[in-house]
Amino acid sequence: MRFTLCIEDYLEQYIHNRDHGIPYCPICYEQVMTDNKSNNMTHLLSCYKTQVLELRLTDYYTNHGELPASVGDYVDDVLIDIEQELLRYCYKFESII
Ligand SMILES: [Zn+2]
């Protein structure tokens, strides 16, 4: 069974991997990380969004026996939740500094 960590845990794992020269993405385990931090973060966030969407839609289907009537709206809501999670992470990080 797959489990999901929060974005903070994945970012910590990414930093650990980066510091130890491990090129694997902590979410999809593909060997895609390079020296380009911008590309790495784009990949990581894309993987995270995909994973959360997949799991939320699976949960919805399991609980309701069908997909949401408006998948587009449901996806938008999930993406807003992820943005909020990222914002909370940024604020938390800012307060540490
Ligand atoms: Zn990935």
PDB file of C-alpha atoms and ligand atoms in Angstrom:
ATOM      1  CA  MET A   1       0.000   0.000   0.000  1.00  0.00           C
ATOM      2  CA  ARG A   2       1.239   3.435  -0.904  1.00  0.00           C
ATOM      3  CA  PHE A   3       1.209   6.173   1.665  1.00  0.00           C
ATOM      4  CA  THR A   4       1.439   9.903   1.332  1.00  0.00           C
ATOM      5  CA  LEU A   5       3.595  12.232   3.312  1.00  0.00           C
ATOM      6  CA  CYS A   6       2.983  15.945   3.508  1.00  0.00           C
ATOM      7  CA  ILE A   7       4.894  18.318   1.247  1.00  0.00           C
ATOM      8  CA  GLU A   8       7.218  19.281   4.105  1.00  0.00           C
ATOM      9  CA  ASP A   9       8.387  15.680   4.531  1.00  0.00           C
ATOM     10  CA  TYR A  10       9.030  15.302   0.820  1.00  0.00           C
ATOM     11  CA  LEU A  11      10.974  18.562   0.697  1.00  0.00           C
ATOM     12  CA  GLU A  12      13.101  17.433   3.638  1.00  0.00           C
ATOM     13  CA  GLN A  13      13.773  14.130   1.886  1.00  0.00           C
ATOM     14  CA  TYR A  14      14.654  15.995  -1.317  1.00  0.00           C
ATOM     15  CA  ILE A  15      17.161  18.166   0.579  1.00  0.00           C
ATOM     16  CA  HIS A  16      18.637  15.067   2.229  1.00  0.00           C
ATOM     17  CA  ASN A  17      18.946  13.326  -1.141  1.00  0.00           C
ATOM     18  CA  ARG A  18      20.472  16.430  -2.733  1.00  0.00           C
ATOM     19  CA  ASP A  19      23.021  16.825   0.082  1.00  0.00           C
ATOM     20  CA  HIS A  20      24.039  13.184  -0.321  1.00  0.00           C
ATOM     21  CA  GLY A  21      24.225  13.212  -4.114  1.00  0.00           C
ATOM     22  CA  ILE A  22      21.205  10.928  -4.460  1.00  0.00           C
ATOM     23  CA  PRO A  23      19.464  11.816  -7.756  1.00  0.00           C
ATOM     24  CA  TYR A  24      16.113  10.179  -6.983  1.00  0.00           C
ATOM     25  CA  CYS A  25      12.822  12.022  -6.647  1.00  0.00           C
ATOM     26  CA  PRO A  26      11.427  11.194  -3.161  1.00  0.00           C
ATOM     27  CA  ILE A  27       7.919  10.806  -4.582  1.00  0.00           C
ATOM     28  CA  CYS A  28       8.137   8.840  -7.844  1.00  0.00           C
ATOM     29  CA  TYR A  29      11.612   7.397  -7.177  1.00  0.00           C
ATOM     30  CA  GLU A  30      12.695   8.262 -10.724  1.00  0.00           C
ATOM     31  CA  GLN A  31      16.330   9.226 -11.160  1.00  0.00           C
ATOM     32  CA  VAL A  32      15.538  12.740 -12.387  1.00  0.00           C
ATOM     33  CA  MET A  33      17.169  15.172  -9.975  1.00  0.00           C
ATOM     34  CA  THR A  34      19.984  17.296 -11.361  1.00  0.00           C
ATOM     35  CA  ASP A  35      22.013  20.330 -10.298  1.00  0.00           C
ATOM     36  CA  ASN A  36      19.209  22.560 -11.560  1.00  0.00           C
ATOM     37  CA  LYS A  37      17.226  23.410  -8.419  1.00  0.00           C
ATOM     38  CA  SER A  38      14.435  25.095 -10.364  1.00  0.00           C
ATOM     39  CA  ASN A  39      13.868  22.011 -12.509  1.00  0.00           C
ATOM     40  CA  ASN A  40      14.061  19.801  -9.422  1.00  0.00           C
ATOM     41  CA  MET A  41      11.390  21.811  -7.591  1.00  0.00           C
ATOM     42  CA  THR A  42       9.170  21.908 -10.672  1.00  0.00           C
ATOM     43  CA  HIS A  43       9.427  18.132 -10.927  1.00  0.00           C
ATOM     44  CA  LEU A  44       8.868  17.584  -7.202  1.00  0.00           C
ATOM     45  CA  LEU A  45       5.783  19.804  -7.044  1.00  0.00           C
ATOM     46  CA  SER A  46       4.363  18.249 -10.196  1.00  0.00           C
ATOM     47  CA  CYS A  47       4.861  14.774  -8.715  1.00  0.00           C
ATOM     48  CA  TYR A  48       3.257  15.861  -5.466  1.00  0.00           C
ATOM     49  CA  LYS A  49       0.197  17.299  -7.192  1.00  0.00           C
ATOM     50  CA  THR A  50      -0.199  14.166  -9.275  1.00  0.00           C
ATOM     51  CA  GLN A  51       0.085  11.918  -6.250  1.00  0.00           C
ATOM     52  CA  VAL A  52      -2.400  13.880  -4.132  1.00  0.00           C
ATOM     53  CA  LEU A  53      -4.882  14.086  -7.012  1.00  0.00           C
ATOM     54  CA  GLU A  54      -4.616  10.362  -7.674  1.00  0.00           C
ATOM     55  CA  LEU A  55      -5.146   9.472  -4.028  1.00  0.00           C
ATOM     56  CA  ARG A  56      -8.018  11.936  -3.490  1.00  0.00           C
ATOM     57  CA  LEU A  57      -9.839  10.731  -6.601  1.00  0.00           C
ATOM     58  CA  THR A  58      -9.312   7.112  -5.564  1.00  0.00           C
ATOM     59  CA  ASP A  59     -10.683   7.897  -2.093  1.00  0.00           C
ATOM     60  CA  TYR A  60     -13.667   9.682  -3.612  1.00  0.00           C
ATOM     61  CA  TYR A  61     -14.406   6.751  -5.899  1.00  0.00           C
ATOM     62  CA  THR A  62     -14.051   4.287  -3.030  1.00  0.00           C
ATOM     63  CA  ASN A  63     -16.403   6.292  -0.819  1.00  0.00           C
ATOM     64  CA  HIS A  64     -18.994   7.254  -3.440  1.00  0.00           C
ATOM     65  CA  GLY A  65     -18.791   4.494  -6.043  1.00  0.00           C
ATOM     66  CA  GLU A  66     -18.303   7.040  -8.809  1.00  0.00           C
ATOM     67  CA  LEU A  67     -16.105   9.958  -9.770  1.00  0.00           C
ATOM     68  CA  PRO A  68     -17.186  13.501  -8.829  1.00  0.00           C
ATOM     69  CA  ALA A  69     -19.895  14.878 -11.146  1.00  0.00           C
ATOM     70  CA  SER A  70     -17.568  17.719 -12.048  1.00  0.00           C
ATOM     71  CA  VAL A  71     -14.048  16.309 -12.064  1.00  0.00           C
ATOM     72  CA  GLY A  72     -12.649  19.668 -13.185  1.00  0.00           C
ATOM     73  CA  ASP A  73     -14.066  21.487 -10.155  1.00  0.00           C
ATOM     74  CA  TYR A  74     -12.909  18.694  -7.862  1.00  0.00           C
ATOM     75  CA  VAL A  75      -9.378  18.877  -9.293  1.00  0.00           C
ATOM     76  CA  ASP A  76      -9.397  22.667  -8.857  1.00  0.00           C
ATOM     77  CA  ASP A  77     -10.376  22.249  -5.180  1.00  0.00           C
ATOM     78  CA  VAL A  78      -7.566  19.745  -4.628  1.00  0.00           C
ATOM     79  CA  LEU A  79      -5.048  22.055  -6.309  1.00  0.00           C
ATOM     80  CA  ILE A  80      -6.193  24.947  -4.087  1.00  0.00           C
ATOM     81  CA  ASP A  81      -5.660  22.718  -1.016  1.00  0.00           C
ATOM     82  CA  ILE A  82      -2.134  21.961  -2.229  1.00  0.00           C
ATOM     83  CA  GLU A  83      -1.427  25.662  -2.795  1.00  0.00           C
ATOM     84  CA  GLN A  84      -2.594  26.369   0.756  1.00  0.00           C
ATOM     85  CA  GLU A  85      -0.305  23.618   2.051  1.00  0.00           C
ATOM     86  CA  LEU A  86       2.624  25.159   0.176  1.00  0.00           C
ATOM     87  CA  LEU A  87       1.788  28.610   1.525  1.00  0.00           C
ATOM     88  CA  ARG A  88       1.680  27.279   5.091  1.00  0.00           C
ATOM     89  CA  TYR A  89       5.054  25.667   4.490  1.00  0.00           C
ATOM     90  CA  CYS A  90       6.506  28.956   3.190  1.00  0.00           C
ATOM     91  CA  TYR A  91       5.153  30.933   6.148  1.00  0.00           C
ATOM     92  CA  LYS A  92       6.519  28.369   8.575  1.00  0.00           C
ATOM     93  CA  PHE A  93       9.895  28.439   6.877  1.00  0.00           C
ATOM     94  CA  GLU A  94       9.897  32.242   6.871  1.00  0.00           C
ATOM     95  CA  SER A  95       9.180  32.344  10.598  1.00  0.00           C
ATOM     96  CA  ILE A  96      12.172  30.079  11.283  1.00  0.00           C
ATOM     97  CA  ILE A  97      14.430  32.532   9.486  1.00  0.00           C
TER      98      ILE A  97
HETATM   99 ZN    ZN B   1       9.049  12.532  -9.170  1.00  0.00          ZN
END
